[in-house]
């Protein structure tokens, strides 16, 4: 790697030096001395245009092979396949147009480099051509828009009744994440940051008087049963954060004062993903790097693949390290894990759901109201 | 008008509080360049941190002082550097540095006017710009550090001093600076609009305007439409910050206590911000497109292809640019239906952009390309405009944006399409009109070195960046080392940073050339590029009032390059261009009328 870099740098420096020697030579040779391009300049830069075009093509193709494997790989959610299909289509289209137009641009720049006495073609207009390059983008884009909008509507249609998604709250704060499961009743207890009571460890501001809250479960790892649709309700207590789950092709901002939502169905368990060909290679590459780091005395434990929830909206000093592990597992494993978790009622030390009186009831936004705010 | 008042000029009225548009244009340019030096230097610092996270650098210690204890950059100052870099590059360099310079220089000269409609307002516009620049730079030196919430300064992060150190006095100064900046920009824009509409010389109909004029004129219109909205967003944010209102804030618990704010919405702020923020992209881009149109036509010795289609595209882009802002908010929590609408309008804007791209390429076809540095940068501009524009098709598609929003894919996209393209446009403008501004020529050979190094380095920086974005790397991360998943991106980050350092190095050739040529450059001739437009009919030595005698009249459009009569002879024998001041010859038909 370092040698590769060294080579790049050397090549570039060489180009610079070669250019500068050219300068020297030119400034000696030509007589007009006017700082306006002459035939020699046109020729030199024309050839450089051609050279650049070739280098640019090579660079782009090399880039796709060199950096292409860095991308995320197999999607882990139901809509992920649609997403990746649309992405691949768009990328292919883009690369095609990119190669075509850059080719024309730099080739023309080379081909028509100026020469004293040459006559340019006076060619000011052609309605037919203008039509062609209006209509072709129109048709292509119409296709992309239609397909994109269709996918978008499907992904964002979080409220489809028939699937009865499992409700989970994602709760963001500087600089960590919590997940709150809705429990047996699949209904989250009401909550508002004004109810946060650090002393009694009601850290999410859940209304203790709401019976729906009793069976809620708060966790610092996000466990998801495979094949079950999940409806995330996002909340933030301080600044805007963004719940970014790249392997699931999922992202939604968490905005203080409102509840936002996103839903998807995880389709690949963590175990299965660890065995995925692309991921196996990726993990190997990463572990090679980490082994090298260890050899240099840095602490870098061997890496094992896990899904992640990252913060993707600038939120302050530790924005770069605001993460939560996601574990997708079989339904049995999920249930077993869930059993071990304390319910909210248990963690608050109350056993029956009827105690406690309603306090400050005006400040709650009920879940339903809030989600209306959220979608509008 | 021809008898222009010859009042006595002192040093102060000539060089400092000048009301002459040519001097004001130079003031804008030099201020913009100085800001650019600061902005780009910052990007090099934080790029070094990204390539070698946590490494100790002497230069950090020297430049950042207490924010880089033992030469290791602090996370808060990283965010501050990114924020001020973005703010400076977008607003100070590519808005006022670019528009301010070329609108001032070119509008009166290219439409045939003695000066701007209001010289005084013009002067005020510059001095408010200067003041805002001083405040922005000054905010770097305060105790808690400058604003650090990203150039978009979303509340609550920007509203609450508890949220990060930069949201204290630093953010106040940022807001004050921007409010003054907006006032400056509005004064400038109003002046440009009035001047173009009212002060065109005889014969200069709107369809005989050079495309630079169209671009600068429409840019000013977009600015007047959208900057006031940013001003109101800034004012409301100031109210929330200082007077306890709740426009953008609600239900917040921070620093161990619940705050009183209730009922506001950060999403409202996002709408207001992007209502300017997206048009801003075109405020930055259109002047560059206008400049390249002019430079490409002149140096191809051909008319710009599809003059009317180019104007129509500018108008379409201007209109559409005001109704696409929501593409920055697909995952903000706004109604998904709105997302669909914004996807639709956004992808529409690709159409006029495509038309422009193809028209540029066709203009080169069968030309007689004069490879002056301005021409090279214009070709480079078309190249980066296409490369960056194409990825817009992905980001504008709400579905695809879900997973690439706020990643380095976005950083790569907007740098190419807006940052680098406009910067190239600005360089093209400087190389092309330097003789007009300073009466001397810049060295072409240094220009060539500058261009080729910059072209290679800029692609070296921003092309690989797409891939680390597709790998899921979020932007505005101080370091990627918190995620083993991103370990394999480190090599690429090093490559990017090396290219960035090279790009920064390449700019030294430009700076040297720019400042040296002011004093030691070759004396310019009146029309060095053999151009048709009016500015080249003014004398090399600047005159107050621009033309010594009467203002010339205009008889044709500006693109009669290589035009021939029936016999295949040039219209003016022995000369492949016909300036706008030359009346139509016998039997000659005017284009586009
Ligand atoms: C040598 C040239 C440049 C380099 C290496 C560079 C690099 C970068 C990088 C890496 C970021 C992202 C940092 C992050 O998100 O953590 C960034 C942000 C940004 N840059 Fe540049 N940049 C350069 C020139 C420009 C130019 C010419 C513009 C003009 C538009 C510009 C505008 C911005 C903006 C608006 C941001 C976003 C700031 C934010 O996230 O708040 N940059 N730059
Ligand atoms: Cu965060
Ligand atoms: Cu936009």
mmCIF file of N, CA and C in Angstrom, chain B residues 179-285:
data_model
loop_
_atom_site.group_PDB
_atom_site.id
_atom_site.type_symbol
_atom_site.label_atom_id
_atom_site.label_comp_id
_atom_site.label_asym_id
_atom_site.label_seq_id
_atom_site.Cartn_x
_atom_site.Cartn_y
_atom_site.Cartn_z
ATOM 1 N N UNK B 179 -25.924 37.036 8.963
ATOM 2 C CA UNK B 179 -26.983 38.034 8.758
ATOM 3 C C UNK B 179 -26.419 39.212 7.968
ATOM 4 N N UNK B 180 -25.229 39.662 8.343
ATOM 5 C CA UNK B 180 -24.614 40.776 7.612
ATOM 6 C C UNK B 180 -24.282 40.348 6.189
ATOM 7 N N UNK B 181 -23.818 39.115 6.073
ATOM 8 C CA UNK B 181 -23.487 38.593 4.745
ATOM 9 C C UNK B 181 -24.714 38.625 3.840
ATOM 10 N N UNK B 182 -25.847 38.208 4.400
ATOM 11 C CA UNK B 182 -27.064 38.156 3.586
ATOM 12 C C UNK B 182 -27.460 39.565 3.155
ATOM 13 N N UNK B 183 -27.352 40.512 4.072
ATOM 14 C CA UNK B 183 -27.659 41.893 3.702
ATOM 15 C C UNK B 183 -26.749 42.327 2.554
ATOM 16 N N UNK B 184 -25.479 41.991 2.664
ATOM 17 C CA UNK B 184 -24.532 42.348 1.609
ATOM 18 C C UNK B 184 -24.935 41.729 0.276
ATOM 19 N N UNK B 185 -25.287 40.451 0.347
ATOM 20 C CA UNK B 185 -25.639 39.749 -0.880
ATOM 21 C C UNK B 185 -26.908 40.336 -1.498
ATOM 22 N N UNK B 186 -27.872 40.681 -0.654
ATOM 23 C CA UNK B 186 -29.115 41.241 -1.190
ATOM 24 C C UNK B 186 -28.872 42.582 -1.860
ATOM 25 N N UNK B 187 -28.059 43.414 -1.207
ATOM 26 C CA UNK B 187 -27.783 44.723 -1.822
ATOM 27 C C UNK B 187 -27.106 44.550 -3.162
ATOM 28 N N UNK B 188 -26.144 43.643 -3.199
ATOM 29 C CA UNK B 188 -25.463 43.386 -4.465
ATOM 30 C C UNK B 188 -26.449 42.905 -5.516
ATOM 31 N N UNK B 189 -27.248 41.907 -5.143
ATOM 32 C CA UNK B 189 -28.146 41.288 -6.122
ATOM 33 C C UNK B 189 -29.148 42.289 -6.687
ATOM 34 N N UNK B 190 -29.749 43.094 -5.801
ATOM 35 C CA UNK B 190 -30.736 44.076 -6.281
ATOM 36 C C UNK B 190 -30.086 45.003 -7.296
ATOM 37 N N UNK B 191 -28.890 45.415 -6.965
ATOM 38 C CA UNK B 191 -28.142 46.285 -7.852
ATOM 39 C C UNK B 191 -27.905 45.624 -9.218
ATOM 40 N N UNK B 192 -27.509 44.353 -9.196
ATOM 41 C CA UNK B 192 -27.237 43.661 -10.461
ATOM 42 C C UNK B 192 -28.510 43.575 -11.305
ATOM 43 N N UNK B 193 -29.617 43.249 -10.620
ATOM 44 C CA UNK B 193 -30.870 43.079 -11.368
ATOM 45 C C UNK B 193 -31.268 44.397 -12.026
ATOM 46 N N UNK B 194 -31.263 45.469 -11.222
ATOM 47 C CA UNK B 194 -31.675 46.764 -11.749
ATOM 48 C C UNK B 194 -30.756 47.189 -12.888
ATOM 49 N N UNK B 195 -29.480 46.964 -12.701
ATOM 50 C CA UNK B 195 -28.532 47.395 -13.729
ATOM 51 C C UNK B 195 -28.771 46.660 -15.044
ATOM 52 N N UNK B 196 -28.926 45.348 -14.953
ATOM 53 C CA UNK B 196 -29.124 44.593 -16.199
ATOM 54 C C UNK B 196 -30.431 45.008 -16.867
ATOM 55 N N UNK B 197 -31.455 45.245 -16.064
ATOM 56 C CA UNK B 197 -32.749 45.572 -16.672
ATOM 57 C C UNK B 197 -32.761 46.974 -17.266
ATOM 58 N N UNK B 198 -32.088 47.925 -16.628
ATOM 59 C CA UNK B 198 -32.290 49.318 -17.012
ATOM 60 C C UNK B 198 -31.141 49.973 -17.766
ATOM 61 N N UNK B 199 -29.951 49.497 -17.603
ATOM 62 C CA UNK B 199 -28.831 50.280 -18.099
ATOM 63 C C UNK B 199 -28.154 49.689 -19.337
ATOM 64 N N UNK B 200 -28.852 48.822 -20.059
ATOM 65 C CA UNK B 200 -28.214 48.247 -21.251
ATOM 66 C C UNK B 200 -28.075 49.314 -22.343
ATOM 67 N N UNK B 201 -26.963 49.239 -23.041
ATOM 68 C CA UNK B 201 -26.731 50.250 -24.081
ATOM 69 C C UNK B 201 -27.680 50.032 -25.250
ATOM 70 N N UNK B 202 -27.691 50.991 -26.138
ATOM 71 C CA UNK B 202 -28.594 50.919 -27.286
ATOM 72 C C UNK B 202 -28.284 49.668 -28.102
ATOM 73 N N UNK B 203 -29.336 48.935 -28.425
ATOM 74 C CA UNK B 203 -29.156 47.731 -29.237
ATOM 75 C C UNK B 203 -28.938 46.468 -28.421
ATOM 76 N N UNK B 204 -28.654 46.611 -27.131
ATOM 77 C CA UNK B 204 -28.378 45.418 -26.317
ATOM 78 C C UNK B 204 -29.706 44.851 -25.796
ATOM 79 N N UNK B 205 -30.388 44.116 -26.677
ATOM 80 C CA UNK B 205 -31.643 43.506 -26.227
ATOM 81 C C UNK B 205 -31.310 42.307 -25.349
ATOM 82 N N UNK B 206 -32.311 41.794 -24.638
ATOM 83 C CA UNK B 206 -32.050 40.667 -23.748
ATOM 84 C C UNK B 206 -31.504 39.476 -24.540
ATOM 85 N N UNK B 207 -31.940 39.310 -25.769
ATOM 86 C CA UNK B 207 -31.451 38.164 -26.535
ATOM 87 C C UNK B 207 -30.131 38.462 -27.244
ATOM 88 N N UNK B 208 -29.541 39.600 -26.933
ATOM 89 C CA UNK B 208 -28.164 39.816 -27.387
ATOM 90 C C UNK B 208 -27.197 39.811 -26.211
ATOM 91 N N UNK B 209 -27.715 39.502 -25.042
ATOM 92 C CA UNK B 209 -26.828 39.483 -23.872
ATOM 93 C C UNK B 209 -25.905 38.267 -23.940
ATOM 94 N N UNK B 210 -24.655 38.453 -23.592
ATOM 95 C CA UNK B 210 -23.797 37.273 -23.447
ATOM 96 C C UNK B 210 -24.370 36.350 -22.362
ATOM 97 N N UNK B 211 -24.090 35.054 -22.449
ATOM 98 C CA UNK B 211 -24.657 34.128 -21.471
ATOM 99 C C UNK B 211 -24.166 34.406 -20.051
ATOM 100 N N UNK B 212 -22.980 34.977 -19.935
ATOM 101 C CA UNK B 212 -22.518 35.371 -18.597
ATOM 102 C C UNK B 212 -23.523 36.309 -17.951
ATOM 103 N N UNK B 213 -24.042 37.236 -18.769
ATOM 104 C CA UNK B 213 -24.993 38.199 -18.220
ATOM 105 C C UNK B 213 -26.270 37.497 -17.773
ATOM 106 N N UNK B 214 -26.748 36.597 -18.628
ATOM 107 C CA UNK B 214 -27.950 35.857 -18.244
ATOM 108 C C UNK B 214 -27.718 35.113 -16.937
ATOM 109 N N UNK B 215 -26.581 34.467 -16.846
ATOM 110 C CA UNK B 215 -26.306 33.655 -15.659
ATOM 111 C C UNK B 215 -26.214 34.533 -14.417
ATOM 112 N N UNK B 216 -25.485 35.635 -14.528
ATOM 113 C CA UNK B 216 -25.307 36.487 -13.342
ATOM 114 C C UNK B 216 -26.625 37.159 -12.965
ATOM 115 N N UNK B 217 -27.398 37.516 -13.977
ATOM 116 C CA UNK B 217 -28.686 38.143 -13.738
ATOM 117 C C UNK B 217 -29.632 37.177 -13.011
ATOM 118 N N UNK B 218 -29.746 35.965 -13.531
ATOM 119 C CA UNK B 218 -30.659 34.999 -12.908
ATOM 120 C C UNK B 218 -30.141 34.591 -11.526
ATOM 121 N N UNK B 219 -28.822 34.516 -11.376
ATOM 122 C CA UNK B 219 -28.259 34.228 -10.059
ATOM 123 C C UNK B 219 -28.734 35.262 -9.043
ATOM 124 N N UNK B 220 -28.699 36.522 -9.464
ATOM 125 C CA UNK B 220 -29.128 37.584 -8.558
ATOM 126 C C UNK B 220 -30.601 37.423 -8.209
ATOM 127 N N UNK B 221 -31.395 37.040 -9.207
ATOM 128 C CA UNK B 221 -32.826 36.851 -8.940
ATOM 129 C C UNK B 221 -33.017 35.724 -7.918
ATOM 130 N N UNK B 222 -32.337 34.606 -8.130
ATOM 131 C CA UNK B 222 -32.474 33.491 -7.179
ATOM 132 C C UNK B 222 -32.055 33.958 -5.783
ATOM 133 N N UNK B 223 -30.983 34.719 -5.723
ATOM 134 C CA UNK B 223 -30.501 35.196 -4.429
ATOM 135 C C UNK B 223 -31.550 36.040 -3.723
ATOM 136 N N UNK B 224 -32.183 36.930 -4.481
ATOM 137 C CA UNK B 224 -33.186 37.801 -3.870
ATOM 138 C C UNK B 224 -34.390 36.991 -3.402
ATOM 139 N N UNK B 225 -34.704 35.928 -4.134
ATOM 140 C CA UNK B 225 -35.851 35.108 -3.739
ATOM 141 C C UNK B 225 -35.537 34.275 -2.496
ATOM 142 N N UNK B 226 -34.318 33.750 -2.405
ATOM 143 C CA UNK B 226 -34.106 32.742 -1.366
ATOM 144 C C UNK B 226 -33.311 33.219 -0.148
ATOM 145 N N UNK B 227 -32.404 34.170 -0.311
ATOM 146 C CA UNK B 227 -31.614 34.583 0.860
ATOM 147 C C UNK B 227 -32.463 35.142 2.002
ATOM 148 N N UNK B 228 -33.533 35.899 1.714
ATOM 149 C CA UNK B 228 -34.336 36.396 2.834
ATOM 150 C C UNK B 228 -34.885 35.270 3.714
ATOM 151 N N UNK B 229 -35.127 34.103 3.097
ATOM 152 C CA UNK B 229 -35.655 33.000 3.892
ATOM 153 C C UNK B 229 -34.594 32.503 4.869
ATOM 154 N N UNK B 230 -33.336 32.476 4.418
ATOM 155 C CA UNK B 230 -32.265 32.091 5.335
ATOM 156 C C UNK B 230 -32.129 33.124 6.441
ATOM 157 N N UNK B 231 -32.314 34.379 6.066
ATOM 158 C CA UNK B 231 -32.223 35.436 7.072
ATOM 159 C C UNK B 231 -33.290 35.218 8.139
ATOM 160 N N UNK B 232 -34.502 34.881 7.715
ATOM 161 C CA UNK B 232 -35.544 34.682 8.734
ATOM 162 C C UNK B 232 -35.217 33.466 9.581
ATOM 163 N N UNK B 233 -34.686 32.416 8.962
ATOM 164 C CA UNK B 233 -34.295 31.251 9.758
ATOM 165 C C UNK B 233 -33.252 31.660 10.798
ATOM 166 N N UNK B 234 -32.272 32.460 10.363
ATOM 167 C CA UNK B 234 -31.214 32.883 11.281
ATOM 168 C C UNK B 234 -31.803 33.739 12.399
ATOM 169 N N UNK B 235 -32.724 34.636 12.054
ATOM 170 C CA UNK B 235 -33.309 35.496 13.085
ATOM 171 C C UNK B 235 -34.117 34.680 14.085
ATOM 172 N N UNK B 236 -34.905 33.726 13.589
ATOM 173 C CA UNK B 236 -35.687 32.901 14.503
ATOM 174 C C UNK B 236 -34.763 32.078 15.402
ATOM 175 N N UNK B 237 -33.661 31.628 14.833
ATOM 176 C CA UNK B 237 -32.715 30.854 15.634
ATOM 177 C C UNK B 237 -32.087 31.744 16.711
ATOM 178 N N UNK B 238 -31.797 32.978 16.334
ATOM 179 C CA UNK B 238 -31.256 33.912 17.323
ATOM 180 C C UNK B 238 -32.267 34.106 18.446
ATOM 181 N N UNK B 239 -33.546 34.218 18.082
ATOM 182 C CA UNK B 239 -34.594 34.362 19.105
ATOM 183 C C UNK B 239 -34.629 33.144 20.022
ATOM 184 N N UNK B 240 -34.599 31.964 19.437
ATOM 185 C CA UNK B 240 -34.619 30.750 20.252
ATOM 186 C C UNK B 240 -33.417 30.706 21.185
ATOM 187 N N UNK B 241 -32.282 31.113 20.657
ATOM 188 C CA UNK B 241 -31.061 31.042 21.446
ATOM 189 C C UNK B 241 -31.039 32.054 22.569
ATOM 190 N N UNK B 242 -31.471 33.270 22.239
ATOM 191 C CA UNK B 242 -31.232 34.343 23.197
ATOM 192 C C UNK B 242 -32.475 34.804 23.944
ATOM 193 N N UNK B 243 -33.663 34.577 23.377
ATOM 194 C CA UNK B 243 -34.851 35.135 24.018
ATOM 195 C C UNK B 243 -35.855 34.077 24.443
ATOM 196 N N UNK B 244 -35.423 32.811 24.419
ATOM 197 C CA UNK B 244 -36.272 31.776 24.991
ATOM 198 C C UNK B 244 -37.493 31.403 24.175
ATOM 199 N N UNK B 245 -37.582 31.837 22.924
ATOM 200 C CA UNK B 245 -38.719 31.393 22.115
ATOM 201 C C UNK B 245 -38.531 29.936 21.713
ATOM 202 N N UNK B 246 -39.580 29.337 21.156
ATOM 203 C CA UNK B 246 -39.508 27.918 20.776
ATOM 204 C C UNK B 246 -39.905 27.710 19.321
ATOM 205 N N UNK B 247 -39.232 28.394 18.411
ATOM 206 C CA UNK B 247 -39.595 28.167 17.008
ATOM 207 C C UNK B 247 -39.127 26.794 16.544
ATOM 208 N N UNK B 248 -37.940 26.446 16.943
ATOM 209 C CA UNK B 248 -37.346 25.212 16.425
ATOM 210 C C UNK B 248 -37.126 24.172 17.515
ATOM 211 N N UNK B 249 -37.545 24.456 18.718
ATOM 212 C CA UNK B 249 -37.172 23.595 19.838
ATOM 213 C C UNK B 249 -38.405 23.089 20.567
ATOM 214 N N UNK B 250 -38.298 21.850 21.028
ATOM 215 C CA UNK B 250 -39.388 21.293 21.814
ATOM 216 C C UNK B 250 -38.889 20.074 22.562
ATOM 217 N N UNK B 251 -39.384 19.892 23.789
ATOM 218 C CA UNK B 251 -39.138 18.653 24.532
ATOM 219 C C UNK B 251 -37.674 18.246 24.541
ATOM 220 N N UNK B 252 -36.866 19.025 25.206
ATOM 221 C CA UNK B 252 -35.444 18.742 25.219
ATOM 222 C C UNK B 252 -34.958 18.525 26.636
ATOM 223 N N UNK B 253 -34.177 17.486 26.799
ATOM 224 C CA UNK B 253 -33.561 17.183 28.091
ATOM 225 C C UNK B 253 -32.071 17.114 27.861
ATOM 226 N N UNK B 254 -31.359 18.045 28.451
ATOM 227 C CA UNK B 254 -29.918 18.065 28.189
ATOM 228 C C UNK B 254 -29.205 18.624 29.410
ATOM 229 N N UNK B 255 -28.023 18.135 29.667
ATOM 230 C CA UNK B 255 -27.250 18.592 30.812
ATOM 231 C C UNK B 255 -27.984 18.346 32.128
ATOM 232 N N UNK B 256 -28.732 17.247 32.195
ATOM 233 C CA UNK B 256 -29.368 16.872 33.444
ATOM 234 C C UNK B 256 -30.681 17.574 33.743
ATOM 235 N N UNK B 257 -31.190 18.385 32.808
ATOM 236 C CA UNK B 257 -32.482 19.015 33.086
ATOM 237 C C UNK B 257 -33.312 19.133 31.816
ATOM 238 N N UNK B 258 -34.634 19.164 32.037
ATOM 239 C CA UNK B 258 -35.545 19.364 30.912
ATOM 240 C C UNK B 258 -35.663 20.862 30.677
ATOM 241 N N UNK B 259 -35.596 21.276 29.421
ATOM 242 C CA UNK B 259 -35.682 22.701 29.105
ATOM 243 C C UNK B 259 -37.146 23.086 28.866
ATOM 244 N N UNK B 260 -37.380 24.407 28.900
ATOM 245 C CA UNK B 260 -38.782 24.841 28.831
ATOM 246 C C UNK B 260 -39.380 24.828 27.433
ATOM 247 N N UNK B 261 -38.556 24.641 26.425
ATOM 248 C CA UNK B 261 -39.050 24.784 25.054
ATOM 249 C C UNK B 261 -40.186 23.815 24.748
ATOM 250 N N UNK B 262 -41.169 24.298 24.041
ATOM 251 C CA UNK B 262 -42.313 23.459 23.749
ATOM 252 C C UNK B 262 -42.944 23.864 22.424
ATOM 253 N N UNK B 263 -43.182 22.889 21.570
ATOM 254 C CA UNK B 263 -44.015 23.138 20.389
ATOM 255 C C UNK B 263 -43.271 23.532 19.128
ATOM 256 N N UNK B 264 -41.970 23.789 19.221
ATOM 257 C CA UNK B 264 -41.241 24.131 17.998
ATOM 258 C C UNK B 264 -40.822 22.885 17.249
ATOM 259 N N UNK B 265 -40.260 23.079 16.061
ATOM 260 C CA UNK B 265 -39.826 21.907 15.313
ATOM 261 C C UNK B 265 -38.534 22.168 14.547
ATOM 262 N N UNK B 266 -37.535 21.321 14.796
ATOM 263 C CA UNK B 266 -36.296 21.440 14.024
ATOM 264 C C UNK B 266 -36.547 21.244 12.533
ATOM 265 N N UNK B 267 -37.592 20.485 12.207
ATOM 266 C CA UNK B 267 -37.862 20.231 10.790
ATOM 267 C C UNK B 267 -38.252 21.531 10.084
ATOM 268 N N UNK B 268 -38.923 22.411 10.819
ATOM 269 C CA UNK B 268 -39.241 23.722 10.246
ATOM 270 C C UNK B 268 -37.958 24.445 9.854
ATOM 271 N N UNK B 269 -36.981 24.388 10.757
ATOM 272 C CA UNK B 269 -35.695 25.017 10.433
ATOM 273 C C UNK B 269 -35.110 24.409 9.160
ATOM 274 N N UNK B 270 -35.179 23.082 9.078
ATOM 275 C CA UNK B 270 -34.596 22.427 7.902
ATOM 276 C C UNK B 270 -35.262 22.926 6.619
ATOM 277 N N UNK B 271 -36.581 23.078 6.669
ATOM 278 C CA UNK B 271 -37.275 23.600 5.476
ATOM 279 C C UNK B 271 -36.768 25.003 5.134
ATOM 280 N N UNK B 272 -36.701 25.854 6.140
ATOM 281 C CA UNK B 272 -36.263 27.223 5.867
ATOM 282 C C UNK B 272 -34.834 27.227 5.349
ATOM 283 N N UNK B 273 -33.971 26.453 6.006
ATOM 284 C CA UNK B 273 -32.571 26.451 5.588
ATOM 285 C C UNK B 273 -32.432 25.997 4.139
ATOM 286 N N UNK B 274 -33.077 24.894 3.818
ATOM 287 C CA UNK B 274 -32.871 24.355 2.467
ATOM 288 C C UNK B 274 -33.636 25.125 1.409
ATOM 289 N N UNK B 275 -34.609 25.906 1.833
ATOM 290 C CA UNK B 275 -35.268 26.774 0.857
ATOM 291 C C UNK B 275 -34.238 27.747 0.274
ATOM 292 N N UNK B 276 -33.287 28.135 1.103
ATOM 293 C CA UNK B 276 -32.124 28.823 0.534
ATOM 294 C C UNK B 276 -31.091 27.805 0.058
ATOM 295 N N UNK B 277 -30.836 26.819 0.915
ATOM 296 C CA UNK B 277 -29.685 25.940 0.717
ATOM 297 C C UNK B 277 -29.617 25.323 -0.660
ATOM 298 N N UNK B 278 -30.742 24.857 -1.185
ATOM 299 C CA UNK B 278 -30.623 24.289 -2.521
ATOM 300 C C UNK B 278 -30.412 25.347 -3.596
ATOM 301 N N UNK B 279 -31.267 26.387 -3.649
ATOM 302 C CA UNK B 279 -30.976 27.432 -4.636
ATOM 303 C C UNK B 279 -29.536 27.934 -4.526
ATOM 304 N N UNK B 280 -29.000 27.929 -3.321
ATOM 305 C CA UNK B 280 -27.621 28.346 -3.119
ATOM 306 C C UNK B 280 -26.661 27.567 -4.026
ATOM 307 N N UNK B 281 -26.952 26.290 -4.194
ATOM 308 C CA UNK B 281 -26.114 25.486 -5.080
ATOM 309 C C UNK B 281 -26.057 26.130 -6.462
ATOM 310 N N UNK B 282 -27.197 26.653 -6.902
ATOM 311 C CA UNK B 282 -27.226 27.256 -8.234
ATOM 312 C C UNK B 282 -26.721 28.685 -8.211
ATOM 313 N N UNK B 283 -26.843 29.342 -7.067
ATOM 314 C CA UNK B 283 -26.236 30.667 -6.940
ATOM 315 C C UNK B 283 -24.727 30.527 -7.124
ATOM 316 N N UNK B 284 -24.204 29.422 -6.643
ATOM 317 C CA UNK B 284 -22.781 29.150 -6.761
ATOM 318 C C UNK B 284 -22.428 28.685 -8.175
ATOM 319 N N UNK B 285 -23.333 27.917 -8.749
ATOM 320 C CA UNK B 285 -23.015 27.231 -10.000
ATOM 321 C C UNK B 285 -23.288 28.062 -11.243
#
